[in-house]
Amino acid sequence: MTQAGPPPTVLVPWPVGDAPPGLTATVYDGIMDPPADVLGVELYVVPYQSNDTSLGLIGTLPALKSVQLLTAGYEHIIDLLPPGVELHNGAGLHDASTAEHAVALILAAQRELPRWALNQERHVWDRRFTRSLADSRVLIVGYGNIGRAIEARLLPFETSVTKVAGRARRPENVHAADDLPQLLPNHDIVVLVVPDSPQTRGLIGAAELALLPDDALVVNVGRGSALDQTALIAENGRIRAALDVVRVEPLPTDDPLWSAPGVYITPHIAGGSAAFWPRAHRLVNAQLERWAAGEPLINRVATGA
Amino acid sequence: MTQAGPPPTVLVPWPVGDAPPGLTATVYDGIMDPPADVLGVELYVVPYQSNDTSLGLIGTLPALKSVQLLTAGYEHIIDLLPPGVELHNGAGLHDASTAEHAVALILAAQRELPRWALNQERHVWDRRFTRSLADSRVLIVGYGNIGRAIEARLLPFETSVTKVAGRARRPENVHAADDLPQLLPNHDIVVLVVPDSPQTRGLIGAAELALLPDDALVVNVGRGSALDQTALIAENGRIRAALDVVRVEPLPTDDPLWSAPGVYITPHIAGGSAAFWPRAHRLVNAQLERWAAGEPLINRVATGA
């Protein structure tokens, strides 16, 4: 009854079937040219594979109030935000994908999946007993949402899980990072899920690797900087590793890590699976409904200064 | 106080730390020569990797009452049993190992682990979006103990699981095999965990594969006879597969299955992992305690005729 002026316009990366009433949604996927008329755009959902054009657009929208990202990382956007524009990230969109890849890496290492893949190439049927995930003592280092998702997936495999975060959180039975020296000797598998920060750089170095029992497995689905690759290579197979992230990406062709014994590498694809899209659609739809209802959007991480 | 005569003797494949009181346990691992004095052996736990010598021993033990196997399969032993001797199998010892390998095969196929392993050989960092296990509709065909263990491991991955057995079991929401034509079109992943039998041979053939949606995945950790390999190859990549068992094992070097598109093969190693040993030890210890207490052993599958 009291609709005043033109409806607010939102820029979305895919067609939204039933935009909530009161919203006009315009599609901009980051590949096509940006729409000609962007004067009314108040909310901009940046396409997932962002580029100079799609990011540059942020500074050209006179009515812009909020930017929604589909990635968890947002540091590269802050400087692009006009004053007062709020930034919302895609926290959680990759959790299911990343957690399942962490388990995939663990199973690949324990059940020697790379060996069978290489043998298949040569048509070789060579049976061997392998390690198991069952009965393993797993240490999750960086116990946030993804760590929690990894734990949920691991527990039915008849494992035990110990949790570590920056600080101890007693109610959740989470240990502090300071406890690592006491914890490492009693675990068979260490899963790293920490972001890059001064506190996490080199978190697992020569001293920490030395504390692990023979044949322990280090899995990294967080950031490459947490693990000292030189120290890992120096272990010469005593410690195994399954790494989705490395210090320099892409890993240089001549890096010795490629053929270090007991090291299995995937090219930073933990978060990049089909699990992403339905979760991204659900987040965008929910944010549009909040927007239409005049409610605050979730996942606010910054405001343009 | 009333101990009469020599204690019964059991033949076990490894040293048992504290044999229950009243038992004399003699170690025979199937590799060493059999013990010289086997006159008193009443219970014989056959070594895991059985051979002609260890199996031949069954017929030479005059006091034998029970044989305990460490495998689920026992058909090859029945004809060796002296009259009245009871046979107990190792049902369940491989469940955790087999279930975790089934999930490993699913994740390997969905997250393209063979691709990354082959790329690593060539030092190639080539990122690609992959399928996910999350959001997949999984059909478990052969819902017994291993099927149940697979279901438990899959559910935290944000999947849905449908169950099929020979006959419907309403309380567990298990469908009959007759329902397969209705179920196959609505599932992305089919896990076969059926034994070899006239009912299961060729259970998934050309007609069944044709009912599956494009890009569906068939996983087999049961017996190779359940899947028509020729029909699978004829799908030419429309249906993917991750197979731990095949019709003829070892798979012949020139079999076209080795390089069929979308087919990933492991050499019948689902049950053969470190998870086996602690479970085998627990079963043997529990059986020895039952024996010492005069209680019936569990897992009885046959009696010598």
Coordinates of C-alpha atoms in Angstrom, one line a residue, chain A:
Chain A
M1 CA 0.0 0.0 0.0
T2 CA 2.8 2.4 0.9
Q3 CA 5.3 1.4 -1.8
A4 CA 7.2 4.6 -2.5
G5 CA 9.6 5.2 -5.4
P6 CA 11.1 2.5 -7.6
P7 CA 11.9 -0.8 -6.0
P8 CA 15.5 -1.3 -4.8
T9 CA 17.6 -3.2 -7.3
V10 CA 19.9 -6.1 -6.5
L11 CA 22.6 -7.4 -8.8
V12 CA 22.8 -11.2 -8.6
P13 CA 25.1 -13.7 -10.4
W14 CA 22.3 -16.0 -11.6
P15 CA 18.6 -15.8 -12.2
V16 CA 16.7 -15.9 -8.9
G17 CA 13.4 -17.7 -9.6
D18 CA 11.1 -15.8 -7.3
A19 CA 12.8 -12.7 -6.1
P20 CA 11.1 -11.6 -2.9
P21 CA 8.3 -9.0 -3.5
G22 CA 9.7 -5.5 -3.6
L23 CA 13.0 -6.5 -5.2
T24 CA 14.1 -6.1 -8.8
A25 CA 16.9 -8.6 -9.4
T26 CA 19.2 -8.0 -12.4
V27 CA 21.6 -10.8 -13.4
Y28 CA 25.3 -10.0 -13.8
D29 CA 27.5 -13.2 -13.9
G30 CA 30.9 -11.4 -14.2
I31 CA 31.4 -12.8 -17.8
M32 CA 28.7 -10.8 -19.7
D33 CA 29.0 -7.0 -19.8
P34 CA 27.8 -5.3 -16.7
P35 CA 24.2 -4.0 -17.0
A36 CA 23.9 -0.5 -18.5
D37 CA 21.7 0.9 -15.8
V38 CA 23.2 0.4 -12.4
L39 CA 22.0 3.6 -10.8
G40 CA 19.5 1.9 -8.5
V41 CA 21.7 -1.1 -7.3
E42 CA 21.8 -1.2 -3.5
L43 CA 22.9 -4.8 -3.1
Y44 CA 25.6 -6.4 -5.2
V45 CA 26.3 -10.1 -5.0
V46 CA 29.7 -10.4 -6.6
P47 CA 30.1 -13.4 -9.0
Y48 CA 32.1 -16.3 -7.6
Q49 CA 34.9 -16.2 -10.1
S50 CA 35.5 -12.5 -9.6
N51 CA 37.7 -10.5 -12.0
D52 CA 38.8 -6.8 -12.5
T53 CA 35.6 -5.9 -14.1
S54 CA 33.3 -7.5 -11.5
L55 CA 35.3 -6.1 -8.6
G56 CA 35.8 -2.7 -10.3
L57 CA 32.0 -2.4 -10.5
I58 CA 31.8 -2.0 -6.7
G59 CA 33.2 1.5 -6.9
T60 CA 30.7 2.6 -9.7
L61 CA 27.4 2.0 -8.0
P62 CA 26.0 5.3 -6.6
A63 CA 23.2 3.7 -4.5
L64 CA 25.3 0.8 -3.2
K65 CA 24.6 -0.2 0.4
S66 CA 25.9 -3.8 0.7
V67 CA 28.2 -6.2 -1.1
Q68 CA 27.8 -9.9 -0.7
L69 CA 30.7 -12.2 -1.5
L70 CA 30.5 -15.9 -2.3
T71 CA 33.9 -16.6 -0.7
A72 CA 35.0 -16.7 2.9
G73 CA 38.1 -14.5 2.1
Y74 CA 37.3 -10.8 1.8
E75 CA 40.6 -9.0 2.5
H76 CA 41.1 -8.1 -1.1
I77 CA 37.7 -6.3 -1.2
I78 CA 38.0 -4.0 1.8
D79 CA 40.0 -1.4 -0.1
L80 CA 37.4 -1.4 -2.9
L81 CA 34.5 -0.5 -0.6
P82 CA 33.0 3.0 -0.8
P83 CA 32.5 4.6 2.6
G84 CA 29.6 3.2 4.6
V85 CA 29.1 0.2 2.3
E86 CA 28.8 -3.0 4.2
L87 CA 30.6 -6.2 3.2
H88 CA 29.2 -9.7 3.8
N89 CA 31.2 -12.8 3.1
G90 CA 30.4 -16.4 2.0
A91 CA 31.4 -18.0 5.3
G92 CA 30.2 -21.6 5.4
L93 CA 29.6 -22.1 1.7
H94 CA 32.7 -24.3 1.4
D95 CA 32.5 -26.1 4.7
A96 CA 30.8 -29.3 3.4
S97 CA 33.1 -29.5 0.4
T98 CA 36.3 -28.8 2.3
A99 CA 35.4 -31.2 5.1
E100 CA 34.6 -34.0 2.7
H101 CA 37.9 -33.4 0.9
A102 CA 39.8 -33.6 4.2
V103 CA 38.3 -37.1 4.8
A104 CA 39.0 -38.0 1.2
L105 CA 42.7 -37.1 1.7
I106 CA 42.9 -39.1 4.9
L107 CA 41.3 -42.2 3.2
A108 CA 43.5 -41.7 0.1
A109 CA 46.6 -41.8 2.3
Q110 CA 45.5 -44.6 4.7
R111 CA 44.1 -46.9 1.9
E112 CA 46.8 -46.0 -0.6
L113 CA 44.5 -44.8 -3.3
P114 CA 47.3 -43.1 -5.3
R115 CA 49.1 -46.5 -5.5
W116 CA 46.0 -48.2 -7.0
A117 CA 45.5 -45.3 -9.5
L118 CA 49.0 -45.6 -10.7
N119 CA 48.8 -49.4 -10.8
Q120 CA 45.6 -49.2 -12.8
E121 CA 47.4 -47.1 -15.4
R122 CA 49.8 -50.0 -15.9
H123 CA 47.1 -52.6 -15.7
V124 CA 48.7 -54.0 -12.5
W125 CA 46.7 -56.0 -9.9
D126 CA 48.9 -56.0 -6.9
R127 CA 47.1 -56.6 -3.6
R128 CA 48.6 -55.2 -0.4
F129 CA 47.4 -54.8 3.1
T130 CA 47.0 -51.1 4.0
R131 CA 46.6 -48.9 7.0
S132 CA 43.1 -48.0 8.0
L133 CA 41.3 -44.9 9.2
A134 CA 39.5 -47.0 11.8
D135 CA 41.2 -46.9 15.2
S136 CA 43.2 -43.8 14.2
R137 CA 43.7 -41.0 16.7
V138 CA 43.0 -37.8 14.8
L139 CA 44.0 -34.4 15.9
I140 CA 42.1 -31.5 14.3
V141 CA 44.2 -28.3 14.5
G142 CA 41.9 -25.3 13.9
Y143 CA 38.6 -26.3 15.3
G144 CA 36.1 -23.9 13.8
N145 CA 33.1 -24.7 11.5
I146 CA 35.1 -26.7 9.0
G147 CA 36.9 -28.6 11.8
R148 CA 33.5 -29.4 13.4
A149 CA 32.3 -30.7 10.0
I150 CA 35.4 -32.8 9.6
E151 CA 34.9 -34.2 13.1
A152 CA 31.3 -35.2 12.4
R153 CA 32.4 -37.1 9.3
L154 CA 35.2 -38.9 11.0
L155 CA 33.5 -40.2 14.1
P156 CA 31.5 -43.0 12.5
F157 CA 34.8 -44.4 11.1
E158 CA 35.6 -45.7 14.6
T159 CA 38.2 -43.1 15.3
S160 CA 38.9 -40.8 18.2
V161 CA 39.1 -37.0 17.6
T162 CA 41.0 -34.5 19.6
K163 CA 40.4 -30.8 18.9
V164 CA 42.8 -27.8 19.0
A165 CA 42.1 -24.1 18.5
G166 CA 44.0 -20.9 19.2
R167 CA 42.7 -20.9 22.7
A168 CA 41.2 -23.6 24.8
R169 CA 37.4 -23.8 24.9
R170 CA 36.5 -26.0 27.8
P171 CA 32.8 -26.6 27.1
E172 CA 33.7 -28.1 23.7
N173 CA 36.7 -29.9 25.0
V174 CA 39.0 -27.9 22.7
H175 CA 42.7 -27.7 23.6
A176 CA 44.9 -24.6 23.1
A177 CA 47.6 -24.5 20.5
D178 CA 50.0 -24.4 23.4
D179 CA 49.1 -28.0 24.1
L180 CA 50.4 -29.2 20.8
P181 CA 53.7 -30.6 22.1
Q182 CA 51.8 -32.8 24.6
L183 CA 49.2 -33.8 22.0
L184 CA 51.3 -34.6 18.9
P185 CA 53.0 -37.8 20.2
N186 CA 49.7 -39.4 20.8
H187 CA 48.1 -38.9 17.4
D188 CA 48.3 -40.8 14.1
I189 CA 46.7 -38.2 11.9
V190 CA 46.9 -34.4 12.2
V191 CA 44.4 -32.3 10.1
L192 CA 45.4 -28.7 9.7
V193 CA 42.4 -26.3 9.0
V194 CA 44.0 -23.0 10.1
P195 CA 43.9 -19.7 8.2
D196 CA 47.1 -17.8 7.3
S197 CA 48.1 -15.5 10.2
P198 CA 51.2 -14.7 12.1
Q199 CA 50.2 -17.2 14.7
T200 CA 49.7 -20.1 12.3
R201 CA 52.7 -19.6 10.0
G202 CA 55.0 -22.5 10.5
L203 CA 52.8 -23.9 13.2
I204 CA 53.9 -27.4 12.2
G205 CA 57.7 -27.3 11.7
A206 CA 60.6 -29.6 12.3
A207 CA 60.1 -29.7 16.1
E208 CA 56.4 -30.6 15.8
L209 CA 56.9 -33.2 13.1
A210 CA 59.6 -34.8 15.3
L211 CA 57.1 -35.2 18.0
L212 CA 54.7 -37.3 15.8
P213 CA 55.0 -41.1 15.9
D214 CA 56.5 -42.9 13.0
D215 CA 54.2 -43.1 10.0
A216 CA 51.9 -40.4 11.2
L217 CA 49.9 -38.5 8.5
V218 CA 49.6 -34.7 8.2
V219 CA 46.7 -33.4 6.2
N220 CA 46.4 -29.8 5.2
V221 CA 43.2 -28.2 3.9
G222 CA 43.7 -24.8 5.4
R223 CA 46.6 -22.7 4.2
G224 CA 50.0 -23.9 3.0
S225 CA 51.9 -21.5 5.4
A226 CA 50.9 -23.6 8.4
L227 CA 53.3 -26.4 7.4
D228 CA 57.1 -26.2 7.0
Q229 CA 57.5 -28.1 3.7
T230 CA 61.3 -28.2 4.0
A231 CA 60.9 -29.9 7.4
L232 CA 58.4 -32.3 6.0
I233 CA 60.7 -33.3 3.1
A234 CA 63.5 -33.8 5.6
E235 CA 61.4 -36.4 7.4
N236 CA 62.0 -38.5 4.2
G237 CA 58.8 -40.6 4.5
R238 CA 58.8 -41.1 8.3
I239 CA 55.9 -38.7 8.4
R240 CA 53.3 -39.0 5.5
A241 CA 51.3 -36.0 4.2
A242 CA 48.2 -35.3 2.1
L243 CA 48.2 -31.7 1.1
D244 CA 45.6 -29.7 -0.7
V245 CA 47.4 -26.4 0.0
V246 CA 51.1 -25.6 -0.2
R247 CA 53.2 -22.6 0.5
V248 CA 53.5 -21.4 -3.1
E249 CA 50.6 -22.1 -5.4
P250 CA 50.7 -23.4 -8.1
L251 CA 53.4 -25.7 -6.7
P252 CA 56.5 -25.1 -9.0
T253 CA 57.2 -28.0 -11.4
D254 CA 60.6 -28.5 -9.9
D255 CA 59.6 -28.4 -6.2
P256 CA 60.9 -31.5 -4.4
L257 CA 57.6 -31.8 -2.6
W258 CA 56.0 -33.4 -5.8
S259 CA 58.0 -36.6 -5.4
A260 CA 58.7 -36.6 -1.7
P261 CA 58.1 -40.1 -0.3
G262 CA 54.7 -40.5 1.4
V263 CA 53.4 -37.1 0.2
Y264 CA 50.1 -36.9 -1.7
I265 CA 49.1 -33.6 -3.3
T266 CA 45.8 -32.2 -4.6
P267 CA 45.8 -28.7 -6.3
H268 CA 43.8 -26.6 -3.7
I269 CA 40.4 -28.1 -4.7
A270 CA 39.0 -28.9 -1.3
G271 CA 36.4 -26.1 -1.5
G272 CA 35.7 -26.4 -5.2
S273 CA 33.1 -29.0 -5.6
A274 CA 29.5 -29.3 -6.7
A275 CA 28.5 -29.0 -3.0
F276 CA 29.2 -25.2 -3.3
W277 CA 26.4 -24.2 -5.7
P278 CA 23.3 -25.2 -3.8
R279 CA 24.7 -23.7 -0.6
A280 CA 25.6 -20.5 -2.4
H281 CA 22.0 -20.3 -3.9
R282 CA 20.5 -20.9 -0.4
L283 CA 22.6 -18.1 1.1
V284 CA 21.8 -15.6 -1.7
N285 CA 18.1 -16.4 -1.5
A286 CA 18.1 -16.0 2.3
Q287 CA 20.0 -12.7 2.1
L288 CA 17.5 -11.4 -0.6
E289 CA 14.6 -12.3 1.7
R290 CA 16.3 -10.4 4.6
W291 CA 16.9 -7.5 2.3
A292 CA 13.3 -7.4 1.1
A293 CA 12.0 -7.6 4.7
G294 CA 14.3 -4.8 5.8
E295 CA 16.2 -7.2 8.1
P296 CA 20.0 -7.0 8.5
L297 CA 22.0 -9.4 6.3
I298 CA 24.1 -12.1 8.0
N299 CA 27.8 -12.6 7.6
R300 CA 28.8 -9.0 7.9
V301 CA 32.6 -8.8 8.0
A302 CA 33.5 -5.1 7.2
T303 CA 32.2 -1.6 6.4
G304 CA 33.8 0.7 3.9
A305 CA 35.8 3.5 5.7

